[in-house]
Amino acid sequence: MVENEEKFVLVCEDRAFLKVMTETFGDDYLVESAEILKEEQTLEKYRRQVKLIVEAVPSSEKDCAFLEQKLRHFQTDEMMAFVLTCRPGQKRLAAKMAELEVADILFLPCEETILRKRIGNIIKLMFLKKQALRDPLTKAYNRRGFEKLVQKLLRERLEKAAFIMIDLDDFKRFNDQYGHHMGDQVLTGVVGTLEQVLDREDVVGRMGGDEFAIFIPHVGSPEAFHQKLSLIFRQLEIQWLEEEDAVQVLSSMGISFFPEHGQNFEELYRRADEAQYRSKADGKHRIRIYGE
């Protein structure tokens, strides 16, 4: 039996399907009802786990539109995949659904051996994708995974988005003084802190070393964004006692905005990085916006 963190989450209401899954995967998955998709708090619990959603293709065009909205809503979750099931006579609707980002479409009834093989392949691919797109230490997106997801979001009709670069101040000196074990704890703690204060739609990536990035696809009002930014900045003031010595790790931040500072990932990344470099040059532990 594997630990819960390594199990995949199955969202499915079909009892026959659940029976096949149990016979195939034993105890290596967790079962949740479809209601989980409406519960942000429960989904947050499974943020880092692979989630397989099994849904029946709706019987009408109207219901297909609702399903399409659901798929688009969850498209930023690289750990989630949808498998659609359909019955004879639904081929036209199934073809329409195939245009969306679904992992597979299964025509029922289906031989159990075929079902096991196809679902097994999907699960393997999802775990491989998870390993390829995530930083092994912090479990945040790595540079490749972060860039891929931000590029996908930028193809949507965003009004205003923010790209934030974060660099930990004097982290090399901290590592030299306290050791890489303590340094790894700080890096992991940074991601844990960001996940607590950010919204589900926001994206966190470790770009390398002690450098992190955040992409906020919906900035909202200037007042709301300022409050969010201040919260992030305060929460990243990491302090604790180490053998009666007060230890503190601070950060410098740089920000660029879509669309005024860039239309693509490279432009936003480069300009946020320039702003972050200026915050370092101005004395560290500061926030700078590109061009200001």
One Martini backbone bead per residue (centre of mass of N, CA, C, O) as a GRO file, in nm:
protein
  292
    1MET     BB    1   0.097   0.035   0.021
    2VAL     BB    2   0.047   0.368  -0.024
    3GLU     BB    3   0.070   0.678   0.029
    4ASN     BB    4  -0.151   0.932   0.001
    5GLU     BB    5   0.036   1.125  -0.168
    6GLU     BB    6   0.063   0.875  -0.400
    7LYS     BB    7  -0.217   0.874  -0.452
    8PHE     BB    8  -0.499   0.859  -0.636
    9VAL     BB    9  -0.788   1.040  -0.744
   10LEU     BB   10  -1.128   0.928  -0.760
   11VAL     BB   11  -1.396   1.051  -0.967
   12CYS     BB   12  -1.689   0.848  -0.913
   13GLU     BB   13  -2.033   0.691  -0.972
   14ASP     BB   14  -1.958   0.419  -1.105
   15ARG     BB   15  -1.973   0.099  -0.990
   16ALA     BB   16  -1.844  -0.067  -1.218
   17PHE     BB   17  -1.591   0.105  -1.236
   18LEU     BB   18  -1.500   0.070  -0.939
   19LYS     BB   19  -1.457  -0.234  -0.955
   20VAL     BB   20  -1.229  -0.228  -1.163
   21MET     BB   21  -1.037  -0.044  -1.001
   22THR     BB   22  -1.000  -0.230  -0.757
   23GLU     BB   23  -0.884  -0.475  -0.922
   24THR     BB   24  -0.639  -0.302  -1.037
   25PHE     BB   25  -0.542  -0.094  -0.771
   26GLY     BB   26  -0.670  -0.136  -0.510
   27ASP     BB   27  -0.525   0.088  -0.257
   28ASP     BB   28  -0.403   0.323  -0.475
   29TYR     BB   29  -0.679   0.483  -0.406
   30LEU     BB   30  -0.915   0.752  -0.396
   31VAL     BB   31  -1.255   0.823  -0.317
   32GLU     BB   32  -1.473   1.059  -0.479
   33SER     BB   33  -1.711   1.271  -0.528
   34ALA     BB   34  -1.840   1.510  -0.743
   35GLU     BB   35  -1.856   1.736  -0.516
   36ILE     BB   36  -1.553   1.818  -0.509
   37LEU     BB   37  -1.575   2.031  -0.753
   38LYS     BB   38  -1.725   2.240  -0.530
   39GLU     BB   39  -1.470   2.197  -0.322
   40GLU     BB   40  -1.200   2.377  -0.249
   41GLN     BB   41  -1.095   2.251   0.017
   42THR     BB   42  -1.071   1.958  -0.082
   43LEU     BB   43  -0.891   2.011  -0.327
   44GLU     BB   44  -0.654   2.129  -0.167
   45LYS     BB   45  -0.575   1.856  -0.034
   46TYR     BB   46  -0.509   1.754  -0.357
   47ARG     BB   47  -0.300   1.935  -0.509
   48ARG     BB   48  -0.050   1.701  -0.540
   49GLN     BB   49  -0.257   1.510  -0.678
   50VAL     BB   50  -0.381   1.282  -0.868
   51LYS     BB   51  -0.676   1.336  -1.085
   52LEU     BB   52  -0.961   1.131  -1.171
   53ILE     BB   53  -1.224   1.207  -1.399
   54VAL     BB   54  -1.546   1.054  -1.427
   55GLU     BB   55  -1.760   1.111  -1.711
   56ALA     BB   56  -2.055   1.154  -1.863
   57VAL     BB   57  -2.193   1.205  -2.148
   58PRO     BB   58  -2.418   1.404  -2.232
   59SER     BB   59  -2.750   1.421  -2.382
   60SER     BB   60  -2.692   1.734  -2.432
   61GLU     BB   61  -2.584   2.036  -2.544
   62LYS     BB   62  -2.623   2.195  -2.282
   63ASP     BB   63  -2.464   1.998  -2.095
   64CYS     BB   64  -2.200   2.021  -2.257
   65ALA     BB   65  -2.148   2.317  -2.181
   66PHE     BB   66  -2.105   2.264  -1.879
   67LEU     BB   67  -1.866   2.070  -1.915
   68GLU     BB   68  -1.681   2.269  -2.060
   69GLN     BB   69  -1.658   2.467  -1.823
   70LYS     BB   70  -1.529   2.268  -1.627
   71LEU     BB   71  -1.274   2.206  -1.790
   72ARG     BB   72  -1.172   2.501  -1.797
   73HIS     BB   73  -1.157   2.551  -1.488
   74PHE     BB   74  -0.932   2.292  -1.461
   75GLN     BB   75  -0.680   2.347  -1.661
   76THR     BB   76  -0.454   2.437  -1.437
   77ASP     BB   77  -0.462   2.132  -1.347
   78GLU     BB   78  -0.210   1.902  -1.401
   79MET     BB   79  -0.344   1.676  -1.188
   80MET     BB   80  -0.590   1.668  -1.398
   81ALA     BB   81  -0.825   1.424  -1.538
   82PHE     BB   82  -1.046   1.344  -1.809
   83VAL     BB   83  -1.301   1.090  -1.837
   84LEU     BB   84  -1.516   0.977  -2.088
   85THR     BB   85  -1.844   0.845  -2.113
   86CYS     BB   86  -2.027   0.641  -2.358
   87ARG     BB   87  -2.295   0.567  -2.562
   88PRO     BB   88  -2.477   0.451  -2.783
   89GLY     BB   89  -2.555   0.745  -2.984
   90GLN     BB   90  -2.297   0.957  -2.883
   91LYS     BB   91  -2.081   1.028  -3.105
   92ARG     BB   92  -2.125   1.330  -3.163
   93LEU     BB   93  -2.074   1.433  -2.874
   94ALA     BB   94  -1.799   1.298  -2.840
   95ALA     BB   95  -1.658   1.455  -3.067
   96LYS     BB   96  -1.689   1.728  -2.929
   97MET     BB   97  -1.535   1.653  -2.662
   98ALA     BB   98  -1.258   1.581  -2.806
   99GLU     BB   99  -1.174   1.891  -2.842
  100LEU     BB  100  -1.102   1.871  -2.567
  101GLU     BB  101  -0.919   1.829  -2.259
  102VAL     BB  102  -0.895   1.492  -2.277
  103ALA     BB  103  -0.773   1.176  -2.208
  104ASP     BB  104  -1.057   1.017  -2.265
  105ILE     BB  105  -1.286   0.795  -2.453
  106LEU     BB  106  -1.547   0.575  -2.348
  107PHE     BB  107  -1.710   0.297  -2.474
  108LEU     BB  108  -2.016   0.170  -2.377
  109PRO     BB  109  -1.944  -0.117  -2.347
  110CYS     BB  110  -1.637  -0.256  -2.187
  111GLU     BB  111  -1.375  -0.428  -2.169
  112GLU     BB  112  -1.194  -0.480  -1.889
  113THR     BB  113  -0.910  -0.504  -2.013
  114ILE     BB  114  -0.925  -0.236  -2.168
  115LEU     BB  115  -0.989  -0.050  -1.932
  116ARG     BB  116  -0.737  -0.109  -1.765
  117LYS     BB  117  -0.529  -0.024  -1.976
  118ARG     BB  118  -0.619   0.273  -2.024
  119ILE     BB  119  -0.613   0.372  -1.730
  120GLY     BB  120  -0.325   0.287  -1.666
  121ASN     BB  121  -0.192   0.476  -1.877
  122ILE     BB  122  -0.295   0.743  -1.763
  123ILE     BB  123  -0.166   0.723  -1.484
  124LYS     BB  124   0.127   0.700  -1.577
  125LEU     BB  125   0.136   0.970  -1.733
  126MET     BB  126   0.066   1.153  -1.489
  127PHE     BB  127   0.313   1.079  -1.315
  128LEU     BB  128   0.523   1.165  -1.524
  129LYS     BB  129   0.431   1.458  -1.541
  130LYS     BB  130   0.473   1.528  -1.248
  131GLN     BB  131   0.784   1.477  -1.252
  132ALA     BB  132   0.848   1.680  -1.496
  133LEU     BB  133   0.691   1.955  -1.356
  134ARG     BB  134   0.837   1.904  -1.076
  135ASP     BB  135   0.984   1.980  -0.786
  136PRO     BB  136   1.125   1.751  -0.572
  137LEU     BB  137   1.137   1.926  -0.310
  138THR     BB  138   0.869   2.137  -0.313
  139LYS     BB  139   0.640   2.064  -0.550
  140ALA     BB  140   0.664   2.266  -0.737
  141TYR     BB  141   0.700   2.409  -1.012
  142ASN     BB  142   0.898   2.409  -1.255
  143ARG     BB  143   1.007   2.583  -1.510
  144ARG     BB  144   0.857   2.418  -1.724
  145GLY     BB  145   0.578   2.402  -1.584
  146PHE     BB  146   0.532   2.704  -1.547
  147GLU     BB  147   0.551   2.793  -1.841
  148LYS     BB  148   0.330   2.615  -1.957
  149LEU     BB  149   0.094   2.730  -1.784
  150VAL     BB  150   0.122   3.031  -1.852
  151GLN     BB  151   0.083   3.003  -2.155
  152LYS     BB  152  -0.203   2.895  -2.133
  153LEU     BB  153  -0.324   3.144  -1.984
  154LEU     BB  154  -0.242   3.358  -2.209
  155ARG     BB  155  -0.461   3.234  -2.417
  156GLU     BB  156  -0.650   3.370  -2.264
  157ARG     BB  157  -0.890   3.621  -2.153
  158LEU     BB  158  -0.704   3.843  -2.022
  159GLU     BB  159  -0.680   4.146  -1.857
  160LYS     BB  160  -0.504   4.107  -1.574
  161ALA     BB  161  -0.165   4.029  -1.491
  162ALA     BB  162   0.086   3.869  -1.274
  163PHE     BB  163   0.450   3.879  -1.242
  164ILE     BB  164   0.650   3.716  -0.989
  165MET     BB  165   0.963   3.773  -0.844
  166ILE     BB  166   1.169   3.566  -0.619
  167ASP     BB  167   1.438   3.643  -0.383
  168LEU     BB  168   1.658   3.532  -0.160
  169ASP     BB  169   1.835   3.677   0.083
  170ASP     BB  170   2.140   3.556   0.141
  171PHE     BB  171   2.130   3.234   0.095
  172LYS     BB  172   2.419   3.136   0.072
  173ARG     BB  173   2.507   3.219   0.356
  174PHE     BB  174   2.300   3.046   0.499
  175ASN     BB  175   2.398   2.772   0.390
  176ASP     BB  176   2.690   2.795   0.498
  177GLN     BB  177   2.603   2.822   0.806
  178TYR     BB  178   2.349   2.584   0.824
  179GLY     BB  179   2.300   2.430   0.574
  180HIS     BB  180   2.119   2.243   0.343
  181HIS     BB  181   1.897   2.139   0.524
  182MET     BB  182   1.791   2.419   0.608
  183GLY     BB  183   1.755   2.526   0.324
  184ASP     BB  184   1.537   2.322   0.237
  185GLN     BB  185   1.329   2.410   0.449
  186VAL     BB  186   1.293   2.695   0.340
  187LEU     BB  187   1.201   2.627   0.051
  188THR     BB  188   0.954   2.462   0.141
  189GLY     BB  189   0.826   2.693   0.312
  190VAL     BB  190   0.772   2.891   0.085
  191VAL     BB  191   0.563   2.719  -0.067
  192GLY     BB  192   0.370   2.673   0.168
  193THR     BB  193   0.305   2.973   0.209
  194LEU     BB  194   0.198   3.041  -0.074
  195GLU     BB  195  -0.036   2.829  -0.075
  196GLN     BB  196  -0.190   2.974   0.164
  197VAL     BB  197  -0.219   3.282   0.025
  198LEU     BB  198  -0.316   3.175  -0.232
  199ASP     BB  199  -0.491   3.104  -0.499
  200ARG     BB  200  -0.580   2.842  -0.693
  201GLU     BB  201  -0.513   2.995  -0.977
  202ASP     BB  202  -0.243   3.026  -0.883
  203VAL     BB  203   0.114   3.021  -0.965
  204VAL     BB  204   0.392   2.810  -0.866
  205GLY     BB  205   0.758   2.851  -0.895
  206ARG     BB  206   1.075   2.697  -0.940
  207MET     BB  207   1.352   2.837  -1.114
  208GLY     BB  208   1.592   2.819  -0.907
  209GLY     BB  209   1.714   2.768  -0.626
  210ASP     BB  210   1.608   3.088  -0.470
  211GLU     BB  211   1.390   3.100  -0.710
  212PHE     BB  212   1.070   3.250  -0.764
  213ALA     BB  213   0.726   3.218  -0.896
  214ILE     BB  214   0.433   3.418  -0.985
  215PHE     BB  215   0.097   3.368  -1.117
  216ILE     BB  216  -0.166   3.614  -1.172
  217PRO     BB  217  -0.449   3.607  -1.374
  218HIS     BB  218  -0.626   3.786  -1.149
  219VAL     BB  219  -0.597   4.094  -1.010
  220GLY     BB  220  -0.799   4.318  -1.006
  221SER     BB  221  -0.785   4.540  -0.788
  222PRO     BB  222  -0.547   4.742  -0.660
  223GLU     BB  223  -0.620   4.693  -0.361
  224ALA     BB  224  -0.625   4.381  -0.364
  225PHE     BB  225  -0.337   4.342  -0.470
  226HIS     BB  226  -0.188   4.490  -0.245
  227GLN     BB  227  -0.280   4.302  -0.018
  228LYS     BB  228  -0.162   4.043  -0.135
  229LEU     BB  229   0.133   4.139  -0.158
  230SER     BB  230   0.174   4.207   0.142
  231LEU     BB  231   0.122   3.922   0.245
  232ILE     BB  232   0.350   3.782   0.099
  233PHE     BB  233   0.583   3.955   0.211
  234ARG     BB  234   0.533   3.893   0.514
  235GLN     BB  235   0.535   3.573   0.500
  236LEU     BB  236   0.852   3.589   0.386
  237GLU     BB  237   0.932   3.647   0.690
  238ILE     BB  238   1.166   3.441   0.808
  239GLN     BB  239   1.157   3.311   1.153
  240TRP     BB  240   1.403   3.188   1.400
  241LEU     BB  241   1.553   2.966   1.630
  242GLU     BB  242   1.920   2.899   1.657
  243GLU     BB  243   2.075   2.848   1.921
  244GLU     BB  244   1.963   3.146   2.024
  245ASP     BB  245   1.947   3.245   1.735
  246ALA     BB  246   1.841   3.481   1.518
  247VAL     BB  247   1.661   3.395   1.227
  248GLN     BB  248   1.664   3.541   0.886
  249VAL     BB  249   1.448   3.544   0.590
  250LEU     BB  250   1.445   3.728   0.300
  251SER     BB  251   1.296   3.928   0.025
  252SER     BB  252   1.287   3.989  -0.329
  253MET     BB  253   1.076   4.184  -0.560
  254GLY     BB  254   0.927   4.141  -0.891
  255ILE     BB  255   0.710   4.319  -1.136
  256SER     BB  256   0.479   4.224  -1.391
  257PHE     BB  257   0.238   4.318  -1.651
  258PHE     BB  258  -0.054   4.214  -1.794
  259PRO     BB  259   0.001   4.380  -2.100
  260GLU     BB  260   0.209   4.626  -2.053
  261HIS     BB  261   0.496   4.438  -2.021
  262GLY     BB  262   0.355   4.185  -2.173
  263GLN     BB  263   0.248   3.895  -2.396
  264ASN     BB  264   0.462   3.694  -2.279
  265PHE     BB  265   0.662   3.506  -2.095
  266GLU     BB  266   0.945   3.630  -2.153
  267GLU     BB  267   0.871   3.925  -2.102
  268LEU     BB  268   0.765   3.896  -1.811
  269TYR     BB  269   1.011   3.759  -1.690
  270ARG     BB  270   1.230   3.968  -1.758
  271ARG     BB  271   1.089   4.217  -1.614
  272ALA     BB  272   1.062   4.094  -1.333
  273ASP     BB  273   1.367   4.039  -1.303
  274GLU     BB  274   1.457   4.334  -1.325
  275ALA     BB  275   1.295   4.432  -1.078
  276GLN     BB  276   1.432   4.240  -0.877
  277TYR     BB  277   1.720   4.344  -0.920
  278ARG     BB  278   1.655   4.633  -0.820
  279SER     BB  279   1.576   4.553  -0.530
  280LYS     BB  280   1.863   4.465  -0.464
  281ALA     BB  281   2.016   4.733  -0.539
  282ASP     BB  282   1.828   4.905  -0.321
  283GLY     BB  283   1.870   4.683  -0.049
  284LYS     BB  284   1.657   4.493  -0.028
  285HIS     BB  285   1.360   4.403   0.080
  286ARG     BB  286   1.175   4.451  -0.190
  287ILE     BB  287   0.944   4.622  -0.412
  288ARG     BB  288   0.926   4.601  -0.774
  289ILE     BB  289   0.825   4.773  -1.065
  290TYR     BB  290   0.823   4.785  -1.379
  291GLY     BB  291   0.920   5.121  -1.459
  292GLU     BB  292   0.933   5.248  -1.135
   0.00000   0.00000   0.00000
